[in-house]
Each structure stands twice: as structure tokens, then as C-alpha cells.
Coordinates of C-alpha atoms and ligand atoms in Angstrom, one line a residue:
X1 CA 0.0 0.0 0.0
X2 CA 1.4 3.5 -0.8
X3 CA 1.9 5.7 2.1
X4 CA 1.4 9.5 1.8
X5 CA 3.7 11.7 3.8
X6 CA 3.0 15.1 5.4
X7 CA 5.1 17.4 7.6
X8 CA 3.4 19.3 10.3
X9 CA 5.3 22.0 12.1
X10 CA 3.4 22.0 15.4
X11 CA 2.1 19.6 18.0
X12 CA 0.6 16.3 16.8
X13 CA -2.0 15.1 19.3
X14 CA -3.4 11.6 19.2
X15 CA -6.8 11.4 20.9
X16 CA -9.6 13.9 21.4
X17 CA -11.0 13.3 24.9
X18 CA -10.6 15.9 27.5
X19 CA -6.8 15.4 27.8
X20 CA -6.1 15.7 24.0
X21 CA -8.3 18.7 23.5
X22 CA -6.9 20.4 26.7
X23 CA -3.4 19.9 25.2
X24 CA -4.5 21.4 21.9
X25 CA -6.0 24.5 23.5
X26 CA -2.9 25.0 25.7
X27 CA -0.5 24.6 22.9
X28 CA -1.8 27.8 21.3
X29 CA -0.5 29.9 19.6
X30 CA 1.6 26.9 18.3
X31 CA -0.5 24.9 15.8
X32 CA -2.0 21.6 16.9
X33 CA -3.2 18.8 14.7
X34 CA -5.6 16.5 16.6
X35 CA -6.2 13.0 15.2
X36 CA -9.2 11.2 16.7
X37 CA -10.3 7.6 15.8
X38 CA -13.9 8.6 16.2
X39 CA -15.9 11.9 15.6
X40 CA -15.4 14.5 18.4
X41 CA -17.4 13.6 21.5
X42 CA -17.7 10.0 20.5
X43 CA -15.6 6.9 21.3
X44 CA -14.1 8.6 24.4
X45 CA -14.6 8.1 28.1
X46 CA -14.6 11.8 28.7
X47 CA -18.0 12.3 27.3
X48 CA -19.4 9.5 29.4
X49 CA -18.2 10.7 32.8
X50 CA -21.1 11.1 35.2
X51 CA -20.0 12.3 38.6
X52 CA -17.8 15.3 37.7
X53 CA -14.5 16.9 38.6
X54 CA -13.0 16.9 42.1
X55 CA -11.4 20.2 43.2
X56 CA -11.0 22.3 46.4
X57 CA -13.5 25.0 45.3
X58 CA -15.3 25.8 48.6
X59 CA -14.3 27.8 51.6
X60 CA -14.0 24.8 53.9
X61 CA -11.7 22.9 51.6
X62 CA -8.1 23.2 50.5
X63 CA -5.8 21.6 47.9
X64 CA -3.8 20.0 50.8
X65 CA -7.0 18.2 52.1
X66 CA -7.8 17.0 48.6
X67 CA -4.2 15.8 48.2
X68 CA -4.3 13.9 51.5
X69 CA -7.4 12.0 50.3
X70 CA -5.8 11.2 46.9
X71 CA -2.7 9.9 48.7
X72 CA -4.7 7.8 51.1
X73 CA -6.7 6.3 48.2
X74 CA -3.4 5.7 46.3
X75 CA -2.3 3.1 48.8
X76 CA 1.3 4.2 49.2
X77 CA 2.2 4.6 45.5
X78 CA 1.2 8.2 44.7
X79 CA 3.9 10.6 43.7
X80 CA 3.3 13.5 46.1
X81 CA 4.6 16.1 43.6
X82 CA 2.1 15.0 40.9
X83 CA -0.7 15.0 43.5
X84 CA 0.3 18.5 44.6
X85 CA 0.2 19.8 41.0
X86 CA -3.2 18.1 40.4
X87 CA -4.9 19.5 43.5
X88 CA -3.3 23.0 43.5
X89 CA -4.1 23.5 39.8
X90 CA -7.5 21.8 40.1
X91 CA -9.7 24.8 41.0
X92 CA -8.3 26.9 38.2
X93 CA -8.9 24.0 35.7
X94 CA -12.6 23.8 36.7
X95 CA -13.0 27.6 36.5
X96 CA -11.3 27.5 33.0
X97 CA -13.8 24.9 31.8
X98 CA -16.7 27.0 33.3
X99 CA -15.4 30.0 31.4
X100 CA -15.5 28.0 28.2
X101 CA -19.2 27.4 28.9
X102 CA -19.3 24.1 30.9
X103 CA -22.6 24.6 32.8
X104 CA -21.5 23.4 36.3
X105 CA -24.3 23.2 38.9
X106 CA -24.3 26.3 41.1
X107 CA -25.2 27.2 44.6
X108 CA -27.7 30.0 45.4
X109 CA -24.7 32.4 45.9
X110 CA -23.1 31.5 42.5
X111 CA -20.5 29.1 43.8
X112 CA -20.0 25.5 42.5
X113 CA -22.5 23.0 43.9
X114 CA -20.4 20.0 45.0
X115 CA -21.2 16.3 45.7
X116 CA -19.6 14.0 48.2
X117 CA -18.1 10.9 46.7
X118 CA -16.4 7.8 48.2
X119 CA -13.1 8.4 50.0
X120 CA -13.3 12.2 49.8
X121 CA -13.3 13.9 53.2
X122 CA -15.3 16.8 51.8
X123 CA -18.1 17.4 49.3
X124 CA -15.8 18.5 46.4
X125 CA -17.0 17.1 43.1
X126 CA -18.2 19.8 40.8
X127 CA -21.1 18.3 38.7
X128 CA -23.4 19.1 35.8
X129 CA -27.1 18.3 35.9
X130 CA -26.6 15.5 38.5
X131 CA -24.8 12.9 36.3
X132 CA -24.1 14.7 33.1
X133 CA -20.7 16.2 33.7
X134 CA -18.6 14.6 31.0
X135 CA -21.0 15.3 28.1
X136 CA -21.5 18.9 29.1
X137 CA -17.8 19.6 29.7
X138 CA -16.9 18.0 26.3
X139 CA -19.5 20.0 24.5
X140 CA -18.0 23.3 25.8
X141 CA -14.4 22.2 25.0
X142 CA -15.3 20.9 21.6
X143 CA -16.9 24.2 20.7
X144 CA -13.7 26.0 21.9
X145 CA -11.5 23.7 19.8
X146 CA -13.6 24.1 16.7
X147 CA -13.4 27.9 17.1
X148 CA -9.6 28.0 17.7
X149 CA -7.6 29.1 14.6
X150 CA -4.5 27.2 15.8
X151 CA -6.2 23.8 15.9
X152 CA -7.0 21.4 13.1
X153 CA -8.9 18.2 13.8
X154 CA -9.0 15.0 11.7
X155 CA -11.9 12.8 12.7
X156 CA -11.8 9.1 11.9
X157 CA -8.0 9.0 11.8
X158 CA -6.5 6.2 13.8
X159 CA -2.8 6.0 14.6
X160 CA -1.3 2.6 14.0
X161 CA 2.4 3.2 14.8
X162 CA 4.7 5.9 16.1
X163 CA 7.5 7.1 13.8
X164 CA 11.0 7.1 15.4
X165 CA 14.3 8.3 14.0
X166 CA 17.7 6.4 14.2
X167 CA 18.3 7.9 17.7
X168 CA 15.0 6.6 19.0
X169 CA 13.4 10.0 19.1
X170 CA 9.6 10.0 18.3
X171 CA 9.1 11.9 15.0
X172 CA 5.3 11.7 14.6
X173 CA 2.8 8.9 13.7
X174 CA 1.7 6.6 11.0
X175 CA -2.1 7.0 10.8
X176 CA -4.9 5.4 8.8
X177 CA -7.2 8.2 7.5
X178 CA -11.0 8.1 7.4
X179 CA -10.8 6.6 3.9
X180 CA -8.5 3.7 5.0
X181 CA -5.3 5.1 3.5
X182 CA -2.0 5.3 5.4
X183 CA -0.4 8.7 6.1
X184 CA 2.9 9.4 7.8
X185 CA 2.7 12.6 9.7
X186 CA 6.2 13.9 10.7
X187 CA 6.1 16.4 13.6
X188 CA 8.5 17.7 16.2
X189 CA 6.3 16.7 19.1
X190 CA 3.7 14.0 19.5
X191 CA 1.2 13.9 22.5
X192 CA -0.6 10.6 23.1
X193 CA -4.0 11.1 24.8
X194 CA -5.7 7.9 23.8
X195 CA -7.5 7.1 27.1
X196 CA -7.7 3.9 29.0
X197 CA -8.0 0.2 28.2
X198 CA -11.5 -1.0 29.3
X199 CA -12.1 -2.4 25.8
X200 CA -9.5 -5.1 26.5
X201 CA -11.9 -6.6 29.1
X202 CA -15.2 -8.4 28.5
X203 CA -17.0 -6.3 31.2
X204 CA -16.2 -2.6 31.0
X205 CA -17.9 0.8 31.5
X206 CA -15.7 2.5 28.9
X207 CA -16.4 2.8 25.2
X208 CA -15.3 -0.5 23.5
X209 CA -12.9 1.4 21.2
X210 CA -10.8 2.6 24.2
X211 CA -8.4 -0.4 24.3
X212 CA -5.0 0.7 25.3
X213 CA -3.8 1.6 21.9
X214 CA -1.7 4.6 23.0
X215 CA -0.1 2.4 25.7
X216 CA 0.9 -0.1 23.0
X217 CA 2.1 2.5 20.5
X218 CA 4.4 4.0 23.2
X219 CA 5.6 0.6 24.3
X220 CA 6.4 -0.5 20.8
X221 CA 8.4 2.6 20.3
X222 CA 10.4 1.7 23.5
X223 CA 8.8 4.0 26.1
X224 CA 8.7 3.1 29.8
X225 CA 5.3 2.0 31.1
X226 CA 4.6 2.4 34.8
X227 CA 2.1 0.7 37.2
X228 CA 0.4 -1.2 34.3
X229 CA -1.0 -3.8 36.8
X230 CA -3.3 -1.2 38.4
X231 CA -6.7 -1.4 36.8
X232 CA -9.6 0.1 38.6
X233 CA -12.9 -1.7 38.6
X234 CA -16.0 0.3 39.1
X235 CA -18.0 -1.8 41.6
X236 CA -21.5 -0.9 40.3
X237 CA -21.8 -1.3 36.6
X238 CA -25.4 -2.3 35.7
X239 CA -25.6 -6.0 34.9
X240 CA -28.4 -5.6 32.3
X241 CA -26.7 -7.3 29.3
X242 CA -25.1 -4.2 27.8
X243 CA -21.6 -4.0 26.3
X244 CA -20.2 -1.7 27.5
X245 CA -22.1 -2.0 30.9
X246 CA -23.8 1.2 31.9
X247 CA -22.6 2.8 35.1
X248 CA -24.6 3.3 38.2
X249 CA -22.6 6.3 39.6
X250 CA -21.0 6.2 43.0
X251 CA -23.1 9.3 43.9
X252 CA -26.1 6.9 44.2
X253 CA -24.4 5.3 47.2
X254 CA -23.4 8.8 48.4
X255 CA -27.1 9.6 48.5
X256 CA -27.9 6.5 50.5
X257 CA -28.6 3.7 48.0
X258 CA -27.8 0.3 49.6
X259 CA -26.0 -2.8 48.2
X260 CA -28.2 -5.9 48.9
X261 CA -28.4 -9.6 48.0
X262 CA -31.1 -11.1 45.9
X263 CA -33.2 -11.6 49.1
X264 CA -32.8 -7.9 50.0
X265 CA -30.2 -8.3 52.8
X266 CA -27.6 -5.5 52.9
X267 CA -24.1 -6.9 52.8
X268 CA -21.4 -4.1 52.8
X269 CA -21.2 -3.8 56.6
X270 CA -19.7 -7.3 56.6
X271 CA -16.8 -6.1 54.5
X272 CA -15.9 -2.6 55.7
X273 CA -16.8 -0.1 58.5
X274 CA -17.7 2.6 55.9
X275 CA -20.1 0.1 54.3
X276 CA -21.4 1.5 51.0
X277 CA -18.8 4.3 51.1
X278 CA -15.8 2.0 51.4
X279 CA -13.0 2.5 48.9
X280 CA -13.8 1.3 45.4
X281 CA -11.6 -1.8 45.4
X282 CA -13.2 -3.0 48.6
X283 CA -16.7 -2.6 47.3
X284 CA -15.7 -4.3 44.0
X285 CA -14.3 -7.3 45.8
X286 CA -17.3 -7.5 48.1
X287 CA -19.7 -7.5 45.1
X288 CA -17.6 -10.1 43.2
X289 CA -17.6 -12.3 46.3
X290 CA -21.3 -12.1 46.8
X291 CA -21.9 -12.9 43.2
X292 CA -19.5 -15.8 43.3
X293 CA -21.3 -17.2 46.4
X294 CA -24.5 -17.1 44.5
X295 CA -26.2 -14.5 46.7
X296 CA -26.3 -11.9 43.9
X297 CA -25.6 -8.1 44.2
X298 CA -28.1 -5.3 43.7
X299 CA -28.1 -1.6 44.2
X300 CA -31.3 -0.7 46.0
X301 CA -32.1 3.0 45.5
X302 CA -35.8 2.8 46.0
X303 CA -35.9 4.4 49.4
X304 CA -32.9 6.8 49.1
X305 CA -33.7 8.2 45.6
X306 CA -37.1 6.8 44.6
X307 CA -39.3 9.2 42.6
X308 CA -36.4 11.7 42.4
X309 CA -34.5 9.3 40.1
X310 CA -35.4 10.8 36.7
X311 CA -34.3 14.4 37.5
X312 CA -31.5 13.6 40.0
X313 CA -29.8 10.9 37.9
X314 CA -31.2 11.1 34.4
X315 CA -28.4 9.2 32.7
X316 CA -28.6 6.2 35.0
X317 CA -32.4 6.3 34.9
X318 CA -32.5 6.3 31.1
X319 CA -29.9 3.5 30.8
X320 CA -31.9 1.3 33.2
X321 CA -35.3 2.1 31.7
X322 CA -34.0 1.3 28.2
X323 CA -33.6 -2.3 29.4
X324 CA -37.0 -2.4 31.0
X325 CA -35.8 -2.0 34.6
X326 CA -37.4 0.9 36.7
X327 CA -34.9 1.8 39.4
X328 CA -37.6 3.6 41.3
X329 CA -39.3 0.3 41.9
X330 CA -36.6 -2.4 41.5
X331 CA -33.1 -2.9 42.8
X332 CA -30.5 -2.7 40.0
X333 CA -28.3 -5.8 39.4
X334 CA -24.7 -4.7 39.6
X335 CA -21.3 -6.2 38.6
X336 CA -17.7 -4.8 38.9
X337 CA -16.5 -3.6 35.5
X338 CA -13.2 -2.2 34.3
X339 CA -13.4 1.6 34.6
X340 CA -10.0 3.2 34.8
X341 CA -6.3 2.5 34.3
X342 CA -4.1 4.0 36.9
X343 CA -1.0 2.8 35.0
X344 CA 0.2 4.0 31.7
X345 CA 3.0 5.7 29.8
X346 CA 5.3 7.1 32.4
X347 CA 5.6 10.9 32.4
X348 CA 7.1 13.7 34.4
X349 CA 5.0 16.7 35.6
X350 CA 5.1 18.3 32.1
X351 CA 3.9 15.1 30.3
X352 CA 7.3 14.2 28.9
X353 CA 7.8 10.4 28.5
X354 CA 11.0 8.5 28.5
X355 CA 11.3 9.1 24.8
X356 CA 12.4 12.4 23.3
X357 CA 9.6 14.0 21.2
X358 CA 6.9 12.0 22.9
X359 CA 4.4 13.3 25.5
X360 CA 1.4 11.7 27.1
X361 CA -1.6 12.9 29.1
X362 CA -4.9 11.8 30.5
X363 CA -5.7 8.2 31.2
X364 CA -3.1 6.7 28.9
X365 CA -0.4 8.4 31.0
X366 CA 1.0 7.5 34.5
X367 CA 1.9 10.8 36.2
X368 CA 1.9 9.1 39.6
X369 CA -1.1 11.2 40.7
X370 CA -3.3 8.1 41.3
X371 CA -0.9 5.6 42.8
X372 CA -2.5 2.1 43.2
X373 CA -6.1 3.4 43.2
X374 CA -7.6 6.6 41.8
X375 CA -9.7 8.8 44.0
X376 CA -13.2 9.2 42.4
X377 CA -13.5 12.2 40.0
X378 CA -9.8 12.8 39.9
X379 CA -9.4 11.6 36.3
X380 CA -11.3 14.3 34.4
X381 CA -9.3 16.7 36.6
X382 CA -6.0 15.0 35.6
X383 CA -6.9 15.1 31.9
X384 CA -7.6 18.9 32.1
X385 CA -4.6 19.8 34.3
X386 CA -1.9 17.5 32.8
X387 CA -3.3 17.7 29.3
X388 CA -2.7 21.5 29.4
X389 CA 0.8 20.9 30.9
X390 CA 1.7 18.5 28.1
X391 CA 0.3 20.8 25.5
X392 CA 2.4 23.7 26.8
X393 CA 5.6 21.6 27.0
X394 CA 5.1 20.1 23.6
X395 CA 4.5 23.5 22.1
X396 CA 8.1 24.6 22.7
X397 CA 9.7 21.5 21.2
X398 CA 12.1 22.3 18.4
X399 CA 12.2 20.2 15.2
X400 CA 15.4 18.0 15.3
X401 CA 15.4 17.8 11.5
X402 CA 16.0 14.0 11.5
X403 CA 14.2 11.6 9.2
X404 CA 11.9 8.9 10.5
X405 CA 12.8 5.3 9.9
X406 CA 10.5 3.3 7.6
X407 CA 7.6 1.8 9.6
X408 CA 4.8 -0.7 9.2
X409 CA 1.3 -0.3 10.7
X410 CA 0.7 -2.6 13.7
X411 CA -1.4 -5.5 12.5
X412 CA -5.2 -5.5 13.1
X413 CA -6.7 -8.0 15.5
X414 CA -9.8 -9.7 14.1
X415 CA -12.9 -9.4 16.2
X416 CA -13.0 -13.1 17.2
X417 CA -9.5 -12.9 18.6
X418 CA -10.3 -9.6 20.4
X419 CA -13.3 -11.3 22.1
X420 CA -11.1 -14.2 23.2
X421 CA -8.6 -11.7 24.6
X422 CA -11.4 -9.8 26.4
X423 CA -12.8 -12.9 28.1
X424 CA -9.3 -14.0 29.1
X425 CA -8.5 -10.5 30.6
X426 CA -11.7 -10.5 32.6
X427 CA -11.2 -14.0 33.8
X428 CA -7.5 -13.8 34.8
X429 CA -6.6 -10.1 35.3
X430 CA -9.8 -9.1 37.1
X431 CA -10.8 -8.0 40.6
X432 CA -9.1 -11.0 42.2
X433 CA -5.9 -12.4 40.6
X434 CA -3.5 -15.2 41.2
X435 CA -0.3 -16.5 39.7
X436 CA -1.8 -19.5 38.0
X437 CA -4.5 -17.3 36.3
X438 CA -1.9 -14.8 35.2
X439 CA 0.3 -17.5 33.7
X440 CA -2.7 -18.8 31.8
X441 CA -3.4 -15.3 30.6
X442 CA 0.2 -14.8 29.3
X443 CA 0.0 -18.1 27.5
X444 CA -3.3 -17.0 25.9
X445 CA -1.7 -13.7 24.7
X446 CA 1.4 -15.7 23.4
X447 CA -0.9 -17.9 21.4
X448 CA -2.9 -15.0 20.0
X449 CA 0.4 -13.1 19.2
X450 CA 1.8 -16.2 17.4
X451 CA -1.2 -15.8 14.9
X452 CA -1.8 -12.1 14.9
X453 CA 1.6 -10.5 15.7
X454 CA 2.0 -7.3 17.7
X455 CA -1.6 -6.1 17.3
X456 CA -2.1 -3.1 19.6
X457 CA -4.7 -4.7 21.9
X458 CA -2.4 -7.7 22.4
X459 CA 0.6 -5.5 23.3
X460 CA -1.4 -3.5 25.8
X461 CA -2.9 -6.6 27.4
X462 CA 0.6 -8.1 27.7
X463 CA 1.8 -5.0 29.6
X464 CA -0.9 -5.6 32.2
X465 CA -0.5 -9.4 32.2
X466 CA 3.3 -9.3 32.7
X467 CA 3.3 -6.6 35.4
X468 CA 0.6 -8.2 37.5
X469 CA 2.4 -11.5 38.4
X470 CA 5.6 -9.5 39.2
X471 CA 3.7 -7.6 42.0
X472 CA 3.6 -10.3 44.7
X473 CA 1.4 -8.3 47.1
X474 CA -2.1 -6.9 47.3
X475 CA -2.3 -3.1 47.1
X476 CA -5.0 -0.8 46.0
X477 CA -6.8 -2.1 42.9
X478 CA -4.3 -5.0 42.5
X479 CA -5.5 -7.9 44.7
X480 CA -3.7 -11.3 44.6
X481 CA -5.5 -14.2 46.3
X482 CA -2.1 -15.9 46.6
X483 CA -0.4 -12.8 48.0
X484 CA -3.1 -11.1 50.1
X485 CA -0.7 -9.0 52.2
X486 CA 0.7 -5.6 51.6
X487 CA 4.4 -5.6 50.6
X488 CA 6.9 -2.7 50.0
X489 CA 5.5 0.5 48.4
X490 CA 7.3 0.4 45.1
X491 CA 6.1 1.4 41.6
X492 CA 6.6 -0.9 38.7
X493 CA 8.3 0.1 35.5
X494 CA 8.3 -2.0 32.3
X495 CA 9.4 -1.8 28.7
X496 CA 8.6 -4.4 26.1
X497 CA 12.2 -5.5 25.9
X498 CA 12.7 -6.2 29.6
X499 CA 10.9 -7.8 32.6
X500 CA 9.0 -5.6 35.1
X501 CA 11.4 -3.8 37.4
X502 CA 10.2 -2.5 40.7
X503 CA 11.5 0.8 42.1
X504 CA 10.8 2.7 45.3
X505 CA 7.8 5.0 45.0
Ligands
FAD601 C1 -18.9 5.7 32.3 C2 -17.7 6.5 32.9 C3 -17.9 7.4 33.9 C4 -16.8 8.2 34.4 N1 -17.1 9.2 35.3 C5 -16.0 9.9 35.7 C6 -16.3 11.0 36.6 O1 -17.4 11.3 37.0 N2 -15.2 11.8 37.0 C7 -13.9 11.6 36.5 O2 -13.0 12.3 36.9 N3 -13.7 10.5 35.7 C8 -14.7 9.7 35.3 N4 -14.5 8.7 34.4 C9 -13.1 8.5 33.9 C10 -12.8 9.6 32.9 O3 -13.9 9.9 32.1 C11 -11.6 9.2 32.0 O4 -10.5 8.8 32.7 C12 -11.1 10.5 31.2 O5 -12.2 11.1 30.5 C13 -10.1 10.1 30.2 O6 -9.9 11.1 29.3 P1 -8.8 11.0 28.1 O7 -8.9 12.3 27.4 O8 -7.5 10.6 28.7 O9 -9.4 9.8 27.2 P2 -10.7 9.6 26.5 O10 -11.7 10.6 26.8 O11 -11.1 8.2 26.6 O12 -10.3 9.9 24.9 C14 -9.5 9.0 24.2 C15 -9.4 9.5 22.8 O13 -8.4 8.8 22.1 C16 -8.8 8.4 20.8 N5 -8.0 7.3 20.4 C17 -7.8 6.1 21.0 N6 -7.0 5.3 20.3 C18 -6.6 6.1 19.2 C19 -5.8 5.8 18.1 N7 -5.1 4.7 17.9 N8 -5.7 6.8 17.1 C20 -6.4 8.0 17.3 N9 -7.2 8.2 18.3 C21 -7.3 7.3 19.3 C22 -10.3 8.2 21.0 O14 -11.0 8.2 19.8 C23 -10.7 9.3 21.9 O15 -10.8 10.5 21.1 C24 -15.5 7.9 33.9 C25 -15.3 7.0 32.9 C26 -16.4 6.3 32.4 C27 -16.1 5.2 31.3

């Protein structure tokens, strides 16, 4: 196939969720070219976020208090410098989005109305229309991007390989355009903002297309990947047959909804003193255990929310009603589902990766702000804060003038093989893991790779599958049935060419 080549003297951005678009806006006046696999606002987790953005916006709160909660949730692996940046720059990031037109809910005196979510010591989640934060924020940001003269967007363009020069510096990307042709785009700086990896699992709350492609692209180019084993499961996806599984937001439990068995018995008090408001990983394991024991797990919001459901939680209400379940009258069956990836392409505080010319931001990056477990509603915030930082850093990159080496697109993974991988990931790299299951998973990935080569989903899955057995402890979102104790607080770092190495956090 012939490959067209274009040179772009600006910042090449891969991904158009909140991180990618924040990077594009912050790179101005330097030009930015945004490539998005799907039309803007689609195929990205950002537009699906429900709860909102956490930030210390009220008088009784402070960035230091927010930071302390993030560090406690992160189970010993947060980088305090990254958390400090996130929480100090958080309030300004929310105000910036409000100034772009994001219609955050307001108090009577014009301040931000804020919700309490699990593991936050204060009500600090700025929300929109109850559970519509992501869609409303993205609508405002997309309008700003479309109006920005410095930004060009190519929708339906999917990156299939990064370009590197002889010195290993990233020089742009090989993309498939909307018509299926390959185009090499040579640029001085490339920002990966491709989101998480939920689509690698059979049960996920994220769009199916979000499947760790940026992680795999960076790893194939030689970048260091950090904390890949830490995958967060949302405890309460609705088990109503959907793929992806619609989310029953944490705020429902914040408002008093109870987790019960099929016979109506509440069960969370048996697992944690904070019951329904226990950390996410504890609630996810409790629900998995109740389901495994055959007792079933349901979210009962009949008393706590009841008739207020349609206007207080319209997205959840609509998703349940679409399957014929009325959450005002019936408990909602729930299942833990992959929701967020704490690990990712390792970056510094400016989004720089281990490879010159390559930056990363948002869920595909590992800044160290989330440690072993992300605090609820800190990821939109991270996408906005660190997306802007990466955009500013990439905007000052000079063109090294080197030529990229010839490259081939990563092979495609046929759907049947992808479904095999998704089932294997949910089975063996799920809420509870053990050495035997992880070995079986690696063997499955080996077998798929023998047939399909280094397809991006296989590479991304391997990064998780190989990092997980090397962490012989249980910490945050990574729970090992064969190593249930806490070990030393060390972060993991891995490249495709060497085994996982553990270094002090
Ligand atoms: C249902 C749900 C609810 C959530 N609720 C909240 C919440 O209330 N608060 C919160 O803080 N977080 C929440 N999260 C998490 C949060 O939404 C995400 O972590 C965050 O939006 C990630 O933003 P991002 O820009 O990094 O990635 P995304 O928004 O996922 O965007 C990824 C982009 O990359 C593109 N892409 C991927 N691969 C390629 C490729 N190869 N080539 C070109 N483009 C590519 C996609 O098309 C997309 O444009 C929620 C997530 C889900 C799924």
C-alpha cells in the first residue's frame, strides 16, 4: 500500500478526549493537529463521565486536604509532587472549563455545587445536571476547539504506529485516515492522549474502542510504562446485558442507596466499616464475592432516591429504563467492571515520556497522581490539568530535523481474537488475581500473538498481564489471592524488551 507523507510544524495530538483537547488548546498559539479515531465527542470516556471533577473550590476545603485524600486512596504509590500539581491547579482548571461554557451546577450564591463521593473527606465534586458532567464539559471544550484558529482536527483518523528516528526519538505517527489510506505525519512533538483500556476486558464501563492503543504504541516505540497492573474496577456497573455495561454512579451510594443480596439483605457492613462508602476496590471485591457465592448483588435506590431518580440521575435512569428496569421500583443488578487504568506511559510533571519527542496525558499516562487506586472524580481533573501541561511543554519542542525510519502499521486484531482476549483478561486479570491465572493469561496472549503478531490490543494486554504477576502483594486495585498481604511500596516500570522492574515510590 502506498503511504502518503506530510510534515506538520506543530504539536501532533493523538486522541480527542478531555486530555487531548486540553493539550491542543494549551499549545496555542503553536499549531496543533488532533487525530481522533472517532468523531469528536464519540468513542471517548470523557463524554461518558457522570459524577464530575474533584477540586477544592469551597471555603471549607483546601488543595492540601484534597491531596491527603488522593494519597490515602493511592495506597502508598502516589507521587506527592504529581498529586500537589493536580490538587493545586484543580480549582483553576474547573474555572477555566466553566469560562469555556461548561454549565456546572451552582449554589444560590453562585459558587460551585459539589457532591460527596467515596473516600473524599469533603463534598468537592463539581457536577453538571446531577450525572451529566462529561458530556457537558466536552460540548464546551469541543466548541472552543472548533473555534480555535490554531487547531486542526481530523476525525476518523487512527494511529497505527509511532514514527521514530535512528536515535529513538519520536518523530510523529503513521495513521490510517478516514478513507483507510495510510499517512505518515512527521512532527517535532507528539502527544498521546488515547485514554484507558476498558475495551480489553469483557466487562467494562468505557467505550469499547478505548483499548490501550496509546499504551501499546508508546511501548512498541520503546517507552517506559509504569504501574500497568493497576486497573480500577467500578463496583457498580449495571448488569443488564449491555456491552459496555452502563454505570450506576457512585453518587447513588453517596445519596444512601444500599447494596443488597437477591433476598434484600444489605451486605457491605460485613466487609468494611464505611459500608457503601468504602473504597472502590473493597466494594468491587465484596460484590464479586457475593456474586461468586450465588447470593447476587443489587443496588437498591428505591428508598434513598425513589421518585427523584429521573431528574437527579437522568443518565442512570435512562440506561436502566432502556432495558425495562425501573430503578424507582426495582433494585439494579450490579457487577464490577473495568473503569479506569491508573498505570500508563510514564511521564514527568510536564507530560514528557522516557522518549524524546513523545508526551502523554490523561488516562493513557502515568503521572503518579493516582498511585495504586484513583480517587473518584480525579481523572477528568487529571486530563484537564496534565493535558494542558503536556500541550504547553510540547508547544516549545524544536524540530530535530531528523528523518523517521521506515515503519509498518501494527497488524489489526480480528474481532473473534479480540473477544477471546477480552474474556481472558476479565477471567484472569480481574478484581481478584493469582499466579496460575496470570500465567494462563500470558500463555493465551502468546498464542494470539503467534497468529496475529503485535496487534495493539495484544501489546497493551501483555503489559498488564506481565506486570501483575511480578507484583507479589495486594495493594489498592491489585488484589492477589495468593499474596493477600501488603508488601513494600514500590512502583513498577516495564518496557517491552525487559521484565518488570520495581523501584521505590
Ligand atoms: C462511564 C464512565 C464514567 C466516568 N465518570 C467519571 C467522573 O465522573 N469523573 C472523573 O473524573 N472521571 C470519570 N471517568 C473517567 C474519565 O472519564 C476518563 O478517565 C477520562 O475522561 C479520560 O480522558 P482521556 O482524554 O484521557 O481519554 P478519552 O476521553 O477516553 O479519549 C480518548 C481519545 O483517544 C482516541 N483514540 C484512542 N486510540 C486512538 C488511536 N489509535 N488513534 C487515534 N485516536 C485514538 C479516542 O477516539 C478518543 O478521542 C468515567 C469513565 C467512564 C467510562
